[in-house]
Amino acid sequence: MRKPIIAGNWKMFKTRDEAIAFIYKVSEAMPSIKEVDTVICAQAPMMRCLIKRQGENLRIGAQNLYYEDEGAFTGEVSGSLLNSYNVEYVIIGHSERRNYFNETDEMVNKKIKAALRNDLRPIVCVGEHLEERENNLTNQVLTTQIKGAFEGISAIEMEQIVIAYEPIWAIGTGKTATSEQANESCGYIRELVRELYGSIVADGIRIQYGGSVKPENIDELLAKEHIDGALIGGASLDPDKFIAMANAATKK
Ligand code: 13P
């Protein structure tokens, strides 16, 4: 009943021309938006030219936003600007933002609120470091991140949210979590949402897995009960791979 969502996170890759060539190739090959949501999250300056060419079934997202709507914040990008360009999704709290740019759960929470008041759909990333998994702290870390992220967010607002479970040790390492590990953690997140918001929200919220997803492993991951899609880094840069992964979700 939950519509799958396949999102590419291009991170800091591709020039304008490379991005346009990609969009021309994939936009016609995307599955119907009635069956699967597909999104490409690109660097902010190239979003406008991608939105113009996105076609019917592909959406463009941002990788970050600032939590104020305007002001003297040199170099930041506002939710109000993203909204004015018809950007639909925004990744919030990616582990690279948390690790390299010191984003805290409190900032993630403010950014989610900024996204929601600007009609953007947040893709909220959570996930543990390798040492945390090895010390059986995964659930504790997820609990802190989820409670921190959604502090003060209402059940109605939760309908706009997508959660991405991205174990940090699986990002860009080629080391995918097993489908069982990924499903277990996505299921744990769903139970946390159930505790906080009840069953209607928990059963409706979409939870993606991210971390070395590729055409070769996406079927097995999407076959799992609690995995409703994927947030894909490296493999989303290749148009043929992105088309294959988007279409794999039609079997969910
Ligand atoms: P990779 O797919 O390159 O491991 O990256 C995952 C990710 O960080 C998506 O946000």
PDB file of C-alpha atoms and ligand atoms in Angstrom:
ATOM      1  CA  MET A   1       0.000   0.000   0.000  1.00  0.00           C
ATOM      2  CA  ARG A   2       2.991   2.298   0.434  1.00  0.00           C
ATOM      3  CA  LYS A   3       4.129   3.671  -2.931  1.00  0.00           C
ATOM      4  CA  PRO A   4       7.838   2.891  -3.412  1.00  0.00           C
ATOM      5  CA  ILE A   5      10.208   5.835  -3.673  1.00  0.00           C
ATOM      6  CA  ILE A   6      13.538   5.608  -5.491  1.00  0.00           C
ATOM      7  CA  ALA A   7      15.762   8.638  -4.981  1.00  0.00           C
ATOM      8  CA  GLY A   8      19.191   9.382  -6.374  1.00  0.00           C
ATOM      9  CA  ASN A   9      21.491  11.471  -4.222  1.00  0.00           C
ATOM     10  CA  TRP A  10      24.041  12.850  -6.658  1.00  0.00           C
ATOM     11  CA  LYS A  11      26.039  14.481  -3.840  1.00  0.00           C
ATOM     12  CA  MET A  12      28.681  16.850  -5.326  1.00  0.00           C
ATOM     13  CA  PHE A  13      28.885  15.177  -8.722  1.00  0.00           C
ATOM     14  CA  LYS A  14      28.052  16.218 -12.307  1.00  0.00           C
ATOM     15  CA  THR A  15      28.303  19.464 -14.209  1.00  0.00           C
ATOM     16  CA  ARG A  16      25.292  21.142 -15.808  1.00  0.00           C
ATOM     17  CA  ASP A  17      25.831  19.477 -19.195  1.00  0.00           C
ATOM     18  CA  GLU A  18      26.309  16.054 -17.643  1.00  0.00           C
ATOM     19  CA  ALA A  19      23.176  16.503 -15.588  1.00  0.00           C
ATOM     20  CA  ILE A  20      21.084  17.582 -18.575  1.00  0.00           C
ATOM     21  CA  ALA A  21      22.303  14.604 -20.634  1.00  0.00           C
ATOM     22  CA  PHE A  22      21.277  12.317 -17.766  1.00  0.00           C
ATOM     23  CA  ILE A  23      17.818  13.845 -17.445  1.00  0.00           C
ATOM     24  CA  TYR A  24      17.129  13.593 -21.190  1.00  0.00           C
ATOM     25  CA  LYS A  25      18.046   9.939 -21.071  1.00  0.00           C
ATOM     26  CA  VAL A  26      16.103   8.901 -17.974  1.00  0.00           C
ATOM     27  CA  SER A  27      13.005  11.084 -17.837  1.00  0.00           C
ATOM     28  CA  GLU A  28      11.136   9.167 -20.560  1.00  0.00           C
ATOM     29  CA  ALA A  29      12.172   5.824 -19.075  1.00  0.00           C
ATOM     30  CA  MET A  30      10.801   6.381 -15.591  1.00  0.00           C
ATOM     31  CA  PRO A  31       7.920   4.227 -14.351  1.00  0.00           C
ATOM     32  CA  SER A  32       4.570   5.973 -13.900  1.00  0.00           C
ATOM     33  CA  ILE A  33       4.362   8.275 -10.896  1.00  0.00           C
ATOM     34  CA  LYS A  34       1.161   6.398 -10.058  1.00  0.00           C
ATOM     35  CA  GLU A  35       3.284   3.334  -9.280  1.00  0.00           C
ATOM     36  CA  VAL A  36       6.651   4.657  -8.093  1.00  0.00           C
ATOM     37  CA  ASP A  37       7.984   8.047  -6.999  1.00  0.00           C
ATOM     38  CA  THR A  38      11.368   8.762  -8.579  1.00  0.00           C
ATOM     39  CA  VAL A  39      13.543  11.674  -7.510  1.00  0.00           C
ATOM     40  CA  ILE A  40      16.985  13.039  -8.364  1.00  0.00           C
ATOM     41  CA  CYS A  41      18.563  15.184  -5.650  1.00  0.00           C
ATOM     42  CA  ALA A  42      21.123  17.456  -7.264  1.00  0.00           C
ATOM     43  CA  GLN A  43      23.385  20.345  -6.306  1.00  0.00           C
ATOM     44  CA  ALA A  44      21.307  23.502  -5.853  1.00  0.00           C
ATOM     45  CA  PRO A  45      22.545  25.581  -8.823  1.00  0.00           C
ATOM     46  CA  MET A  46      21.581  22.923 -11.364  1.00  0.00           C
ATOM     47  CA  MET A  47      18.087  22.264 -10.072  1.00  0.00           C
ATOM     48  CA  ARG A  48      16.312  24.848 -12.201  1.00  0.00           C
ATOM     49  CA  CYS A  49      17.613  23.458 -15.471  1.00  0.00           C
ATOM     50  CA  LEU A  50      16.687  19.937 -14.357  1.00  0.00           C
ATOM     51  CA  ILE A  51      13.165  20.897 -13.290  1.00  0.00           C
ATOM     52  CA  LYS A  52      12.529  22.358 -16.739  1.00  0.00           C
ATOM     53  CA  ARG A  53      13.352  18.967 -18.250  1.00  0.00           C
ATOM     54  CA  GLN A  54      12.148  16.542 -15.581  1.00  0.00           C
ATOM     55  CA  GLY A  55       9.202  15.130 -17.545  1.00  0.00           C
ATOM     56  CA  GLU A  56       6.033  13.705 -16.084  1.00  0.00           C
ATOM     57  CA  ASN A  57       7.341  10.962 -13.857  1.00  0.00           C
ATOM     58  CA  LEU A  58      10.572  12.289 -12.369  1.00  0.00           C
ATOM     59  CA  ARG A  59      10.916  14.805  -9.559  1.00  0.00           C
ATOM     60  CA  ILE A  60      13.893  16.942  -8.605  1.00  0.00           C
ATOM     61  CA  GLY A  61      15.043  17.316  -5.025  1.00  0.00           C
ATOM     62  CA  ALA A  62      17.625  19.294  -3.074  1.00  0.00           C
ATOM     63  CA  GLN A  63      20.318  17.834  -0.828  1.00  0.00           C
ATOM     64  CA  ASN A  64      20.071  20.398   1.941  1.00  0.00           C
ATOM     65  CA  LEU A  65      18.401  23.628   3.012  1.00  0.00           C
ATOM     66  CA  TYR A  66      18.902  26.180   5.759  1.00  0.00           C
ATOM     67  CA  TYR A  67      16.376  26.441   8.572  1.00  0.00           C
ATOM     68  CA  GLU A  68      15.682  30.156   8.211  1.00  0.00           C
ATOM     69  CA  ASP A  69      13.582  31.349   5.269  1.00  0.00           C
ATOM     70  CA  GLU A  70      15.756  34.401   4.600  1.00  0.00           C
ATOM     71  CA  GLY A  71      18.457  36.495   6.190  1.00  0.00           C
ATOM     72  CA  ALA A  72      22.182  37.172   6.337  1.00  0.00           C
ATOM     73  CA  PHE A  73      23.349  33.558   6.002  1.00  0.00           C
ATOM     74  CA  THR A  74      25.943  33.713   3.235  1.00  0.00           C
ATOM     75  CA  GLY A  75      26.161  30.584   1.141  1.00  0.00           C
ATOM     76  CA  GLU A  76      23.028  28.888   2.453  1.00  0.00           C
ATOM     77  CA  VAL A  77      19.926  27.928   0.453  1.00  0.00           C
ATOM     78  CA  SER A  78      16.422  28.635   1.778  1.00  0.00           C
ATOM     79  CA  GLY A  79      13.328  26.474   1.679  1.00  0.00           C
ATOM     80  CA  SER A  80      11.407  29.421   0.267  1.00  0.00           C
ATOM     81  CA  LEU A  81      13.775  29.587  -2.724  1.00  0.00           C
ATOM     82  CA  LEU A  82      13.524  25.829  -3.310  1.00  0.00           C
ATOM     83  CA  ASN A  83       9.752  26.065  -3.201  1.00  0.00           C
ATOM     84  CA  SER A  84       9.729  28.924  -5.700  1.00  0.00           C
ATOM     85  CA  TYR A  85      11.586  26.664  -8.157  1.00  0.00           C
ATOM     86  CA  ASN A  86       9.014  23.869  -7.657  1.00  0.00           C
ATOM     87  CA  VAL A  87      11.513  21.620  -5.958  1.00  0.00           C
ATOM     88  CA  GLU A  88       9.496  18.877  -4.274  1.00  0.00           C
ATOM     89  CA  TYR A  89      11.880  16.918  -2.028  1.00  0.00           C
ATOM     90  CA  VAL A  90      14.830  17.814   0.154  1.00  0.00           C
ATOM     91  CA  ILE A  91      17.290  15.480   1.849  1.00  0.00           C
ATOM     92  CA  ILE A  92      17.817  16.449   5.495  1.00  0.00           C
ATOM     93  CA  GLY A  93      20.367  15.122   7.973  1.00  0.00           C
ATOM     94  CA  HIS A  94      22.458  13.059   5.577  1.00  0.00           C
ATOM     95  CA  SER A  95      25.374  11.525   7.467  1.00  0.00           C
ATOM     96  CA  GLU A  96      27.808  13.535   5.344  1.00  0.00           C
ATOM     97  CA  ARG A  97      26.115  16.711   6.582  1.00  0.00           C
ATOM     98  CA  ARG A  98      26.185  15.431  10.148  1.00  0.00           C
ATOM     99  CA  ASN A  99      29.822  14.312   9.967  1.00  0.00           C
ATOM    100  CA  TYR A 100      31.509  17.005   7.826  1.00  0.00           C
ATOM    101  CA  PHE A 101      29.298  19.991   8.628  1.00  0.00           C
ATOM    102  CA  ASN A 102      28.470  19.223  12.244  1.00  0.00           C
ATOM    103  CA  GLU A 103      24.709  18.994  11.817  1.00  0.00           C
ATOM    104  CA  THR A 104      23.003  17.990  15.033  1.00  0.00           C
ATOM    105  CA  ASP A 105      19.605  16.408  15.645  1.00  0.00           C
ATOM    106  CA  GLU A 106      18.410  19.850  16.749  1.00  0.00           C
ATOM    107  CA  MET A 107      19.423  21.375  13.395  1.00  0.00           C
ATOM    108  CA  VAL A 108      17.848  18.460  11.557  1.00  0.00           C
ATOM    109  CA  ASN A 109      14.626  19.169  13.456  1.00  0.00           C
ATOM    110  CA  LYS A 110      14.692  22.883  12.533  1.00  0.00           C
ATOM    111  CA  LYS A 111      15.409  22.017   8.894  1.00  0.00           C
ATOM    112  CA  ILE A 112      12.465  19.605   8.765  1.00  0.00           C
ATOM    113  CA  LYS A 113      10.220  22.382  10.093  1.00  0.00           C
ATOM    114  CA  ALA A 114      11.610  24.805   7.500  1.00  0.00           C
ATOM    115  CA  ALA A 115      10.987  22.290   4.723  1.00  0.00           C
ATOM    116  CA  LEU A 116       7.423  21.613   5.835  1.00  0.00           C
ATOM    117  CA  ARG A 117       6.453  25.283   6.103  1.00  0.00           C
ATOM    118  CA  ASN A 118       7.754  25.712   2.546  1.00  0.00           C
ATOM    119  CA  ASP A 119       5.783  22.751   1.169  1.00  0.00           C
ATOM    120  CA  LEU A 120       8.850  20.578   0.607  1.00  0.00           C
ATOM    121  CA  ARG A 121       8.868  16.877   1.396  1.00  0.00           C
ATOM    122  CA  PRO A 122      11.784  16.009   3.682  1.00  0.00           C
ATOM    123  CA  ILE A 123      13.783  12.817   3.144  1.00  0.00           C
ATOM    124  CA  VAL A 124      15.188  12.488   6.660  1.00  0.00           C
ATOM    125  CA  CYS A 125      18.358  10.400   6.984  1.00  0.00           C
ATOM    126  CA  VAL A 126      19.296   8.391  10.058  1.00  0.00           C
ATOM    127  CA  GLY A 127      21.871   5.675  10.610  1.00  0.00           C
ATOM    128  CA  GLU A 128      24.653   4.400  12.823  1.00  0.00           C
ATOM    129  CA  HIS A 129      28.442   4.281  12.606  1.00  0.00           C
ATOM    130  CA  LEU A 130      30.196   0.901  12.367  1.00  0.00           C
ATOM    131  CA  GLU A 131      31.432   1.011  15.990  1.00  0.00           C
ATOM    132  CA  GLU A 132      27.901   1.704  17.149  1.00  0.00           C
ATOM    133  CA  ARG A 133      26.576  -1.339  15.288  1.00  0.00           C
ATOM    134  CA  GLU A 134      29.428  -3.465  16.632  1.00  0.00           C
ATOM    135  CA  ASN A 135      28.611  -2.333  20.173  1.00  0.00           C
ATOM    136  CA  ASN A 136      24.893  -3.106  19.759  1.00  0.00           C
ATOM    137  CA  LEU A 137      24.033   0.584  19.903  1.00  0.00           C
ATOM    138  CA  THR A 138      22.175   0.769  16.582  1.00  0.00           C
ATOM    139  CA  ASN A 139      18.675   0.947  18.071  1.00  0.00           C
ATOM    140  CA  GLN A 140      19.763   3.478  20.666  1.00  0.00           C
ATOM    141  CA  VAL A 141      21.268   5.710  17.976  1.00  0.00           C
ATOM    142  CA  LEU A 142      18.152   5.409  15.800  1.00  0.00           C
ATOM    143  CA  THR A 143      15.904   6.226  18.755  1.00  0.00           C
ATOM    144  CA  THR A 144      17.853   9.401  19.570  1.00  0.00           C
ATOM    145  CA  GLN A 145      17.946  10.500  15.936  1.00  0.00           C
ATOM    146  CA  ILE A 146      14.258   9.840  15.269  1.00  0.00           C
ATOM    147  CA  LYS A 147      13.027  11.460  18.500  1.00  0.00           C
ATOM    148  CA  GLY A 148      15.308  14.451  17.937  1.00  0.00           C
ATOM    149  CA  ALA A 149      14.365  14.870  14.286  1.00  0.00           C
ATOM    150  CA  PHE A 150      10.600  14.802  14.811  1.00  0.00           C
ATOM    151  CA  GLU A 151      10.294  16.802  18.030  1.00  0.00           C
ATOM    152  CA  GLY A 152       7.229  19.038  17.640  1.00  0.00           C
ATOM    153  CA  ILE A 153       6.211  17.565  14.261  1.00  0.00           C
ATOM    154  CA  SER A 154       2.503  16.639  14.078  1.00  0.00           C
ATOM    155  CA  ALA A 155       0.976  13.406  12.795  1.00  0.00           C
ATOM    156  CA  ILE A 156      -0.472  15.260   9.798  1.00  0.00           C
ATOM    157  CA  GLU A 157       2.952  16.681   8.978  1.00  0.00           C
ATOM    158  CA  MET A 158       4.468  13.197   9.206  1.00  0.00           C
ATOM    159  CA  GLU A 159       2.490  12.285   6.067  1.00  0.00           C
ATOM    160  CA  GLN A 160       4.923  14.446   4.080  1.00  0.00           C
ATOM    161  CA  ILE A 161       7.997  12.729   5.496  1.00  0.00           C
ATOM    162  CA  VAL A 162      10.158  10.002   3.999  1.00  0.00           C
ATOM    163  CA  ILE A 163      12.757   8.412   6.275  1.00  0.00           C
ATOM    164  CA  ALA A 164      16.009   7.008   4.864  1.00  0.00           C
ATOM    165  CA  TYR A 165      17.855   4.445   6.953  1.00  0.00           C
ATOM    166  CA  GLU A 166      21.488   4.765   5.890  1.00  0.00           C
ATOM    167  CA  PRO A 167      24.007   2.879   8.011  1.00  0.00           C
ATOM    168  CA  ILE A 168      27.149   4.981   7.687  1.00  0.00           C
ATOM    169  CA  TRP A 169      29.404   1.940   7.263  1.00  0.00           C
ATOM    170  CA  ALA A 170      27.498   0.994   4.095  1.00  0.00           C
ATOM    171  CA  ILE A 171      27.709   4.383   2.366  1.00  0.00           C
ATOM    172  CA  GLY A 172      30.095   4.487  -0.584  1.00  0.00           C
ATOM    173  CA  THR A 173      31.942   1.455   0.732  1.00  0.00           C
ATOM    174  CA  GLY A 174      30.425  -1.207  -1.505  1.00  0.00           C
ATOM    175  CA  LYS A 175      29.466  -2.900   1.766  1.00  0.00           C
ATOM    176  CA  THR A 176      25.670  -3.172   1.672  1.00  0.00           C
ATOM    177  CA  ALA A 177      23.788  -4.089   4.807  1.00  0.00           C
ATOM    178  CA  THR A 178      22.227  -7.497   4.309  1.00  0.00           C
ATOM    179  CA  SER A 179      18.581  -7.275   3.382  1.00  0.00           C
ATOM    180  CA  GLU A 180      17.790  -8.762   6.824  1.00  0.00           C
ATOM    181  CA  GLN A 181      19.843  -6.111   8.652  1.00  0.00           C
ATOM    182  CA  ALA A 182      18.300  -3.335   6.559  1.00  0.00           C
ATOM    183  CA  ASN A 183      14.775  -4.659   7.086  1.00  0.00           C
ATOM    184  CA  GLU A 184      15.301  -5.087  10.804  1.00  0.00           C
ATOM    185  CA  SER A 185      16.443  -1.488  11.251  1.00  0.00           C
ATOM    186  CA  CYS A 186      13.721  -0.098   8.975  1.00  0.00           C
ATOM    187  CA  GLY A 187      11.209  -2.145  10.998  1.00  0.00           C
ATOM    188  CA  TYR A 188      12.647  -0.752  14.220  1.00  0.00           C
ATOM    189  CA  ILE A 189      12.226   2.789  12.866  1.00  0.00           C
ATOM    190  CA  ARG A 190       8.614   1.990  11.925  1.00  0.00           C
ATOM    191  CA  GLU A 191       7.954   0.813  15.502  1.00  0.00           C
ATOM    192  CA  LEU A 192       9.437   4.045  16.868  1.00  0.00           C
ATOM    193  CA  VAL A 193       7.113   6.022  14.610  1.00  0.00           C
ATOM    194  CA  ARG A 194       4.236   3.845  15.857  1.00  0.00           C
ATOM    195  CA  GLU A 195       5.094   4.686  19.488  1.00  0.00           C
ATOM    196  CA  LEU A 196       5.251   8.384  18.688  1.00  0.00           C
ATOM    197  CA  TYR A 197       2.362   8.742  16.228  1.00  0.00           C
ATOM    198  CA  GLY A 198       0.227   5.592  16.215  1.00  0.00           C
ATOM    199  CA  SER A 199      -0.446   2.953  13.606  1.00  0.00           C
ATOM    200  CA  ILE A 200      -1.964   5.004  10.794  1.00  0.00           C
ATOM    201  CA  VAL A 201       1.169   7.133  10.505  1.00  0.00           C
ATOM    202  CA  ALA A 202       3.550   4.198  11.103  1.00  0.00           C
ATOM    203  CA  ASP A 203       1.936   1.964   8.502  1.00  0.00           C
ATOM    204  CA  GLY A 204       1.816   4.764   5.959  1.00  0.00           C
ATOM    205  CA  ILE A 205       5.277   6.285   6.302  1.00  0.00           C
ATOM    206  CA  ARG A 206       7.805   5.325   3.657  1.00  0.00           C
ATOM    207  CA  ILE A 207      11.204   4.149   4.831  1.00  0.00           C
ATOM    208  CA  GLN A 208      14.046   3.843   2.341  1.00  0.00           C
ATOM    209  CA  TYR A 209      17.275   1.957   2.706  1.00  0.00           C
ATOM    210  CA  GLY A 210      20.495   3.630   1.532  1.00  0.00           C
ATOM    211  CA  GLY A 211      24.081   2.388   1.357  1.00  0.00           C
ATOM    212  CA  SER A 212      25.680   0.790  -1.727  1.00  0.00           C
ATOM    213  CA  VAL A 213      22.343   0.072  -3.415  1.00  0.00           C
ATOM    214  CA  LYS A 214      22.803  -1.017  -7.033  1.00  0.00           C
ATOM    215  CA  PRO A 215      20.834  -2.851  -9.735  1.00  0.00           C
ATOM    216  CA  GLU A 216      22.281  -6.165  -8.529  1.00  0.00           C
ATOM    217  CA  ASN A 217      20.967  -5.902  -4.956  1.00  0.00           C
ATOM    218  CA  ILE A 218      17.886  -3.694  -5.173  1.00  0.00           C
ATOM    219  CA  ASP A 219      15.394  -6.507  -5.809  1.00  0.00           C
ATOM    220  CA  GLU A 220      16.377  -8.347  -2.660  1.00  0.00           C
ATOM    221  CA  LEU A 221      16.206  -5.170  -0.567  1.00  0.00           C
ATOM    222  CA  LEU A 222      12.831  -4.063  -1.942  1.00  0.00           C
ATOM    223  CA  ALA A 223      11.389  -7.518  -1.365  1.00  0.00           C
ATOM    224  CA  LYS A 224      11.566  -6.873   2.386  1.00  0.00           C
ATOM    225  CA  GLU A 225       8.467  -5.810   4.277  1.00  0.00           C
ATOM    226  CA  HIS A 226       9.738  -2.577   5.805  1.00  0.00           C
ATOM    227  CA  ILE A 227      11.886  -1.313   2.913  1.00  0.00           C
ATOM    228  CA  ASP A 228       9.787   1.000   0.762  1.00  0.00           C
ATOM    229  CA  GLY A 229      12.470   2.301  -1.541  1.00  0.00           C
ATOM    230  CA  ALA A 230      16.088   3.305  -1.818  1.00  0.00           C
ATOM    231  CA  LEU A 231      18.264   6.391  -1.463  1.00  0.00           C
ATOM    232  CA  ILE A 232      21.085   5.779  -3.886  1.00  0.00           C
ATOM    233  CA  GLY A 233      24.436   7.549  -4.171  1.00  0.00           C
ATOM    234  CA  GLY A 234      27.072   6.238  -6.589  1.00  0.00           C
ATOM    235  CA  ALA A 235      24.844   4.010  -8.715  1.00  0.00           C
ATOM    236  CA  SER A 236      22.347   6.842  -9.312  1.00  0.00           C
ATOM    237  CA  LEU A 237      24.933   8.744 -11.366  1.00  0.00           C
ATOM    238  CA  ASP A 238      24.671   6.207 -14.191  1.00  0.00           C
ATOM    239  CA  PRO A 239      21.464   6.679 -16.209  1.00  0.00           C
ATOM    240  CA  ASP A 240      21.119   3.013 -17.172  1.00  0.00           C
ATOM    241  CA  LYS A 241      21.512   1.923 -13.560  1.00  0.00           C
ATOM    242  CA  PHE A 242      19.050   4.524 -12.324  1.00  0.00           C
ATOM    243  CA  ILE A 243      16.483   3.433 -14.917  1.00  0.00           C
ATOM    244  CA  ALA A 244      16.968  -0.204 -13.894  1.00  0.00           C
ATOM    245  CA  MET A 245      16.549   0.583 -10.186  1.00  0.00           C
ATOM    246  CA  ALA A 246      13.499   2.804 -10.715  1.00  0.00           C
ATOM    247  CA  ASN A 247      11.830   0.072 -12.735  1.00  0.00           C
ATOM    248  CA  ALA A 248      12.779  -2.599 -10.190  1.00  0.00           C
ATOM    249  CA  ALA A 249      10.472  -0.789  -7.759  1.00  0.00           C
ATOM    250  CA  THR A 250       7.427  -1.508  -9.932  1.00  0.00           C
ATOM    251  CA  LYS A 251       7.667  -5.125  -8.742  1.00  0.00           C
ATOM    252  CA  LYS A 252       7.324  -4.109  -5.084  1.00  0.00           C
TER     253      LYS A 252
HETATM  254  P1  13P B   1      26.080   5.042  -1.975  1.00  0.00           P
HETATM  255  O1  13P B   1      24.886   4.493  -2.699  1.00  0.00           O
HETATM  256  O2  13P B   1      27.123   5.610  -2.893  1.00  0.00           O
HETATM  257  O3  13P B   1      26.624   4.063  -0.974  1.00  0.00           O
HETATM  258  O4  13P B   1      25.555   6.305  -1.130  1.00  0.00           O
HETATM  259  C1  13P B   1      24.448   6.169  -0.323  1.00  0.00           C
HETATM  260  C2  13P B   1      24.015   7.513   0.120  1.00  0.00           C
HETATM  261  O5  13P B   1      24.689   8.165   0.886  1.00  0.00           O
HETATM  262  C3  13P B   1      22.753   8.042  -0.415  1.00  0.00           C
HETATM  263  O6  13P B   1      22.366   9.180   0.271  1.00  0.00           O
END
